[in-house]
Coordinates of C-alpha atoms in Angstrom, one line a residue:
Chain A
G33 CA -13.2 -23.3 -19.2
A34 CA -12.1 -22.7 -22.8
V35 CA -12.4 -25.7 -25.1
V36 CA -10.7 -24.0 -28.1
S37 CA -7.4 -22.3 -27.4
Q38 CA -5.9 -19.8 -29.9
H39 CA -2.4 -18.5 -29.7
P40 CA -1.1 -15.8 -29.7
S41 CA -3.7 -13.4 -28.5
W42 CA -2.1 -10.6 -30.3
V43 CA 0.9 -10.1 -32.5
I44 CA 2.7 -7.2 -34.2
C45 CA 4.8 -7.9 -37.2
K46 CA 6.7 -6.0 -39.9
S47 CA 5.4 -5.9 -43.5
G48 CA 6.7 -8.7 -45.5
T49 CA 7.1 -11.2 -42.7
S50 CA 4.9 -14.2 -42.0
V51 CA 2.9 -14.9 -38.9
K52 CA 1.5 -18.2 -37.7
I53 CA -1.6 -18.5 -35.5
E54 CA -2.4 -21.7 -33.7
C55 CA -5.8 -23.1 -32.9
R56 CA -6.1 -26.1 -30.5
S57 CA -9.1 -28.1 -29.4
L58 CA -8.4 -28.8 -25.8
D59 CA -10.5 -31.8 -24.8
F60 CA -11.9 -33.1 -28.0
Q61 CA -10.8 -34.0 -31.5
A62 CA -11.8 -31.7 -34.3
T63 CA -11.5 -33.0 -37.9
T64 CA -12.8 -29.7 -39.1
M65 CA -12.0 -26.2 -37.9
F66 CA -13.0 -22.9 -39.3
W67 CA -11.1 -19.6 -39.7
Y68 CA -12.7 -16.2 -39.6
R69 CA -11.5 -12.7 -40.0
Q70 CA -13.1 -9.6 -38.5
F71 CA -12.3 -6.0 -39.4
P72 CA -13.1 -3.2 -36.9
K73 CA -16.9 -2.7 -36.5
Q74 CA -17.7 -5.5 -38.9
S75 CA -19.0 -9.0 -38.5
L76 CA -17.0 -12.2 -38.7
M77 CA -16.3 -13.3 -42.2
L78 CA -15.5 -17.0 -42.9
M79 CA -12.1 -17.3 -44.6
A80 CA -11.6 -21.1 -44.9
T81 CA -12.4 -24.5 -43.6
S82 CA -9.5 -26.5 -42.3
N83 CA -9.8 -30.3 -42.8
E84 CA -7.5 -32.8 -41.0
G85 CA -5.7 -34.9 -43.5
S86 CA -6.7 -32.9 -46.6
K87 CA -6.5 -29.5 -48.1
A88 CA -8.3 -26.5 -46.7
T89 CA -11.3 -25.1 -48.5
Y90 CA -11.1 -21.4 -49.0
E91 CA -14.0 -18.9 -49.4
Q92 CA -14.2 -16.8 -52.5
G93 CA -11.8 -14.0 -52.5
V94 CA -9.4 -15.5 -49.9
E95 CA -6.0 -16.1 -51.3
K96 CA -4.9 -19.6 -50.4
D97 CA -1.2 -18.9 -51.1
K98 CA -1.3 -16.0 -48.7
F99 CA -3.3 -17.6 -45.9
L100 CA -1.7 -21.0 -45.5
I101 CA -3.8 -23.5 -43.4
N102 CA -2.4 -26.7 -42.0
H103 CA -4.5 -29.1 -40.0
A104 CA -1.6 -31.0 -38.5
S105 CA -3.5 -33.2 -36.1
L106 CA -6.9 -33.8 -34.8
T107 CA -6.4 -31.1 -32.2
L108 CA -4.4 -28.5 -34.0
S109 CA -5.0 -26.2 -37.0
T110 CA -2.6 -23.4 -38.0
L111 CA -3.1 -20.3 -40.1
T112 CA 0.0 -18.6 -41.5
V113 CA -0.3 -15.2 -42.9
T114 CA 2.5 -15.0 -45.4
S115 CA 4.2 -11.8 -46.6
A116 CA 1.9 -9.8 -44.3
H117 CA 0.9 -6.3 -45.3
P118 CA -0.9 -3.6 -43.3
E119 CA -4.2 -4.4 -44.9
D120 CA -4.0 -7.9 -43.4
S121 CA -4.2 -6.3 -39.9
S122 CA -7.4 -7.8 -38.5
F123 CA -8.8 -10.0 -35.7
Y124 CA -8.5 -13.7 -36.7
I125 CA -10.7 -16.2 -35.0
C126 CA -10.8 -20.0 -35.2
S127 CA -13.8 -22.2 -34.4
A128 CA -14.4 -25.9 -34.0
P129 CA -17.7 -27.6 -34.5
G130 CA -19.2 -28.9 -31.3
Q131 CA -20.3 -32.1 -33.0
S132 CA -17.0 -33.6 -32.2
K133 CA -17.7 -33.0 -28.5
G134 CA -21.3 -34.2 -28.6
N135 CA -22.6 -30.6 -28.8
T136 CA -24.4 -28.8 -31.6
E137 CA -23.0 -25.4 -30.8
A138 CA -19.6 -24.2 -32.1
F139 CA -16.7 -23.3 -29.9
F140 CA -14.5 -20.3 -30.7
G141 CA -11.0 -19.4 -29.8
Q142 CA -10.2 -16.2 -28.0
G143 CA -9.1 -14.6 -31.3
T144 CA -5.7 -13.2 -32.5
R145 CA -5.3 -9.5 -33.2
L146 CA -2.7 -9.1 -35.9
T147 CA -1.2 -5.7 -36.5
V148 CA 1.2 -5.3 -39.5
V149 CA 3.4 -2.3 -39.4
Chain B
D267 CA -29.1 -21.2 -44.0
A268 CA -32.0 -18.8 -43.6
K269 CA -31.2 -15.1 -43.3
T270 CA -31.9 -13.2 -40.1
T271 CA -32.7 -9.5 -39.4
Q272 CA -31.7 -7.8 -36.1
P273 CA -31.8 -4.2 -34.9
T274 CA -28.4 -2.6 -35.2
S275 CA -28.2 -1.5 -31.6
M276 CA -30.1 -1.4 -28.3
D277 CA -29.6 0.1 -24.9
C278 CA -30.7 -1.5 -21.6
A279 CA -30.5 -0.3 -18.0
E280 CA -28.4 -2.4 -15.7
G281 CA -30.6 -4.8 -13.7
R282 CA -33.4 -4.7 -16.2
A283 CA -34.3 -7.4 -18.7
A284 CA -32.8 -7.0 -22.1
N285 CA -35.0 -8.3 -25.0
L286 CA -33.3 -8.8 -28.3
P287 CA -35.5 -9.5 -31.3
C288 CA -34.6 -11.5 -34.4
N289 CA -36.6 -12.0 -37.6
H290 CA -36.1 -15.2 -39.5
S291 CA -39.1 -15.4 -41.8
T292 CA -37.5 -17.8 -44.2
I293 CA -36.6 -20.4 -41.6
S294 CA -37.2 -23.9 -42.7
G295 CA -38.7 -26.7 -40.7
N296 CA -35.4 -28.4 -39.7
E297 CA -33.5 -25.2 -38.9
Y298 CA -32.7 -24.2 -35.4
V299 CA -32.2 -20.7 -34.0
Y300 CA -28.9 -20.1 -32.3
W301 CA -27.7 -17.1 -30.3
Y302 CA -24.1 -16.1 -29.8
R303 CA -22.5 -13.0 -28.4
Q304 CA -19.2 -11.3 -28.9
I305 CA -17.7 -9.2 -26.2
H306 CA -15.2 -6.7 -27.5
S307 CA -11.9 -8.3 -28.7
Q308 CA -13.0 -11.8 -27.8
G309 CA -14.2 -14.8 -29.7
P310 CA -18.0 -15.4 -30.0
Q311 CA -19.6 -17.2 -27.1
Y312 CA -22.6 -19.6 -27.4
I313 CA -25.7 -18.5 -25.5
I314 CA -28.6 -20.7 -26.3
H315 CA -30.5 -22.4 -29.2
G316 CA -33.9 -23.8 -29.9
L317 CA -36.2 -25.3 -32.5
K318 CA -39.8 -24.4 -31.7
N319 CA -40.2 -24.6 -27.9
N320 CA -39.0 -21.8 -25.6
E321 CA -35.7 -22.6 -24.0
T322 CA -34.0 -21.3 -20.8
N323 CA -30.6 -21.8 -19.4
E324 CA -28.3 -20.1 -16.9
M325 CA -27.5 -17.3 -19.3
A326 CA -30.8 -16.5 -21.0
S327 CA -34.2 -17.4 -22.3
L328 CA -35.2 -17.9 -25.9
I329 CA -38.8 -17.3 -27.0
I330 CA -39.7 -18.5 -30.4
T331 CA -43.0 -17.5 -32.0
E332 CA -45.5 -20.2 -32.9
D333 CA -44.9 -19.6 -36.7
R334 CA -41.1 -19.7 -36.0
K335 CA -40.6 -16.5 -38.1
S336 CA -39.1 -14.6 -35.2
S337 CA -37.6 -15.0 -31.8
T338 CA -36.5 -13.0 -28.8
L339 CA -33.5 -13.5 -26.6
I340 CA -34.1 -12.4 -23.1
L341 CA -31.3 -11.6 -20.6
P342 CA -33.4 -11.4 -17.4
H343 CA -31.2 -9.1 -15.4
A344 CA -28.6 -7.4 -17.6
T345 CA -25.3 -6.4 -16.2
L346 CA -22.5 -4.2 -17.5
R347 CA -20.7 -7.4 -18.6
D348 CA -23.5 -8.2 -20.9
T349 CA -22.5 -5.4 -23.2
A350 CA -21.7 -7.1 -26.4
V351 CA -22.8 -7.8 -30.0
Y352 CA -25.5 -10.4 -30.1
Y353 CA -25.8 -12.6 -33.1
C354 CA -29.0 -14.5 -34.1
I355 CA -28.1 -17.4 -36.5
V356 CA -30.4 -19.9 -38.1
R357 CA -29.0 -23.2 -39.2
G358 CA -29.6 -26.9 -39.5
Y359 CA -28.9 -29.2 -36.5
S360 CA -25.7 -30.6 -37.9
G361 CA -22.9 -28.9 -36.2
N362 CA -20.2 -29.6 -38.8
T363 CA -20.8 -26.6 -41.0
P364 CA -19.6 -23.1 -40.3
L365 CA -21.7 -20.4 -38.7
V366 CA -22.6 -17.5 -40.9
F367 CA -22.7 -14.3 -39.0
G368 CA -24.9 -11.3 -39.8
K369 CA -24.3 -7.9 -38.4
G370 CA -25.9 -8.6 -35.0
T371 CA -27.3 -6.3 -32.4
R372 CA -24.9 -4.2 -30.3
L373 CA -26.3 -4.2 -26.8
S374 CA -25.1 -1.5 -24.5
V375 CA -26.0 -2.0 -20.8
I376 CA -26.0 1.3 -19.0
A377 CA -25.4 1.9 -15.3

C-alpha cells in the first residue's frame, strides 16, 4: 500500500486564488520531503526540499514567496501555491526519502494535478 | 550524481521481455543504479536498484555491466500495465537526498 499520501489528487482553481497541497508519510516519520513539478511530456523537476523544523530550501528559479512550504510535523508537509496563475497549472508530486523507513529508495505521493483557470 | 542516457522511447509486444538500456559512463564507485517508472498521471514507483551485482525482484531484473558503465532493466513478461516512462538514476546510497530525474524511456507495450 501507499506509504506517502498526497491530497488532493486534482484541483481546479481560479486565477489569483491559493491552493494547498498536502503530503503525508503514512507509517514513518520524514524529517525531509521533496516537492517536484512536472509539465506535460516533461520530466520531474525538483522545486524544493522541505525540512521539518526549519525553512525549506528552494531550487534556483523557484519563487519561495509563491510556493510556500510548511513542514508542520514529522509526517506532514504542505505546498501552497499562492496567487495561482494559469502558468502554474502542472502536476505536483511530493516524495519522502526511504531512509526514514529503513529503505534506500524514495517514496512518492500520487501527485496533484493543478489546473488554474 | 552521475548523468544517465536512455533511449527516448521503445515498443514491446505484450508477453515478451522488455529490455531497457541505460548508459552511466561517469558513475563513481559508491554510486548505485536505481530504476523508477511513472505511469501516466501517477507518482513515480520504485522498481529496483543495484551496485555491481545483478539483481532480481518480483518486478524486474537489473543487469549491470562489469565496468558499471551501463545497465539494462528487464521486465520478463511485459503487460499492457507496464506502459510507462522508465527512469534510470545513479546516486549514492544515502537516501536523504532528492532524486534527479532525466527524460527517461517511454515504454509502450503493444497487444
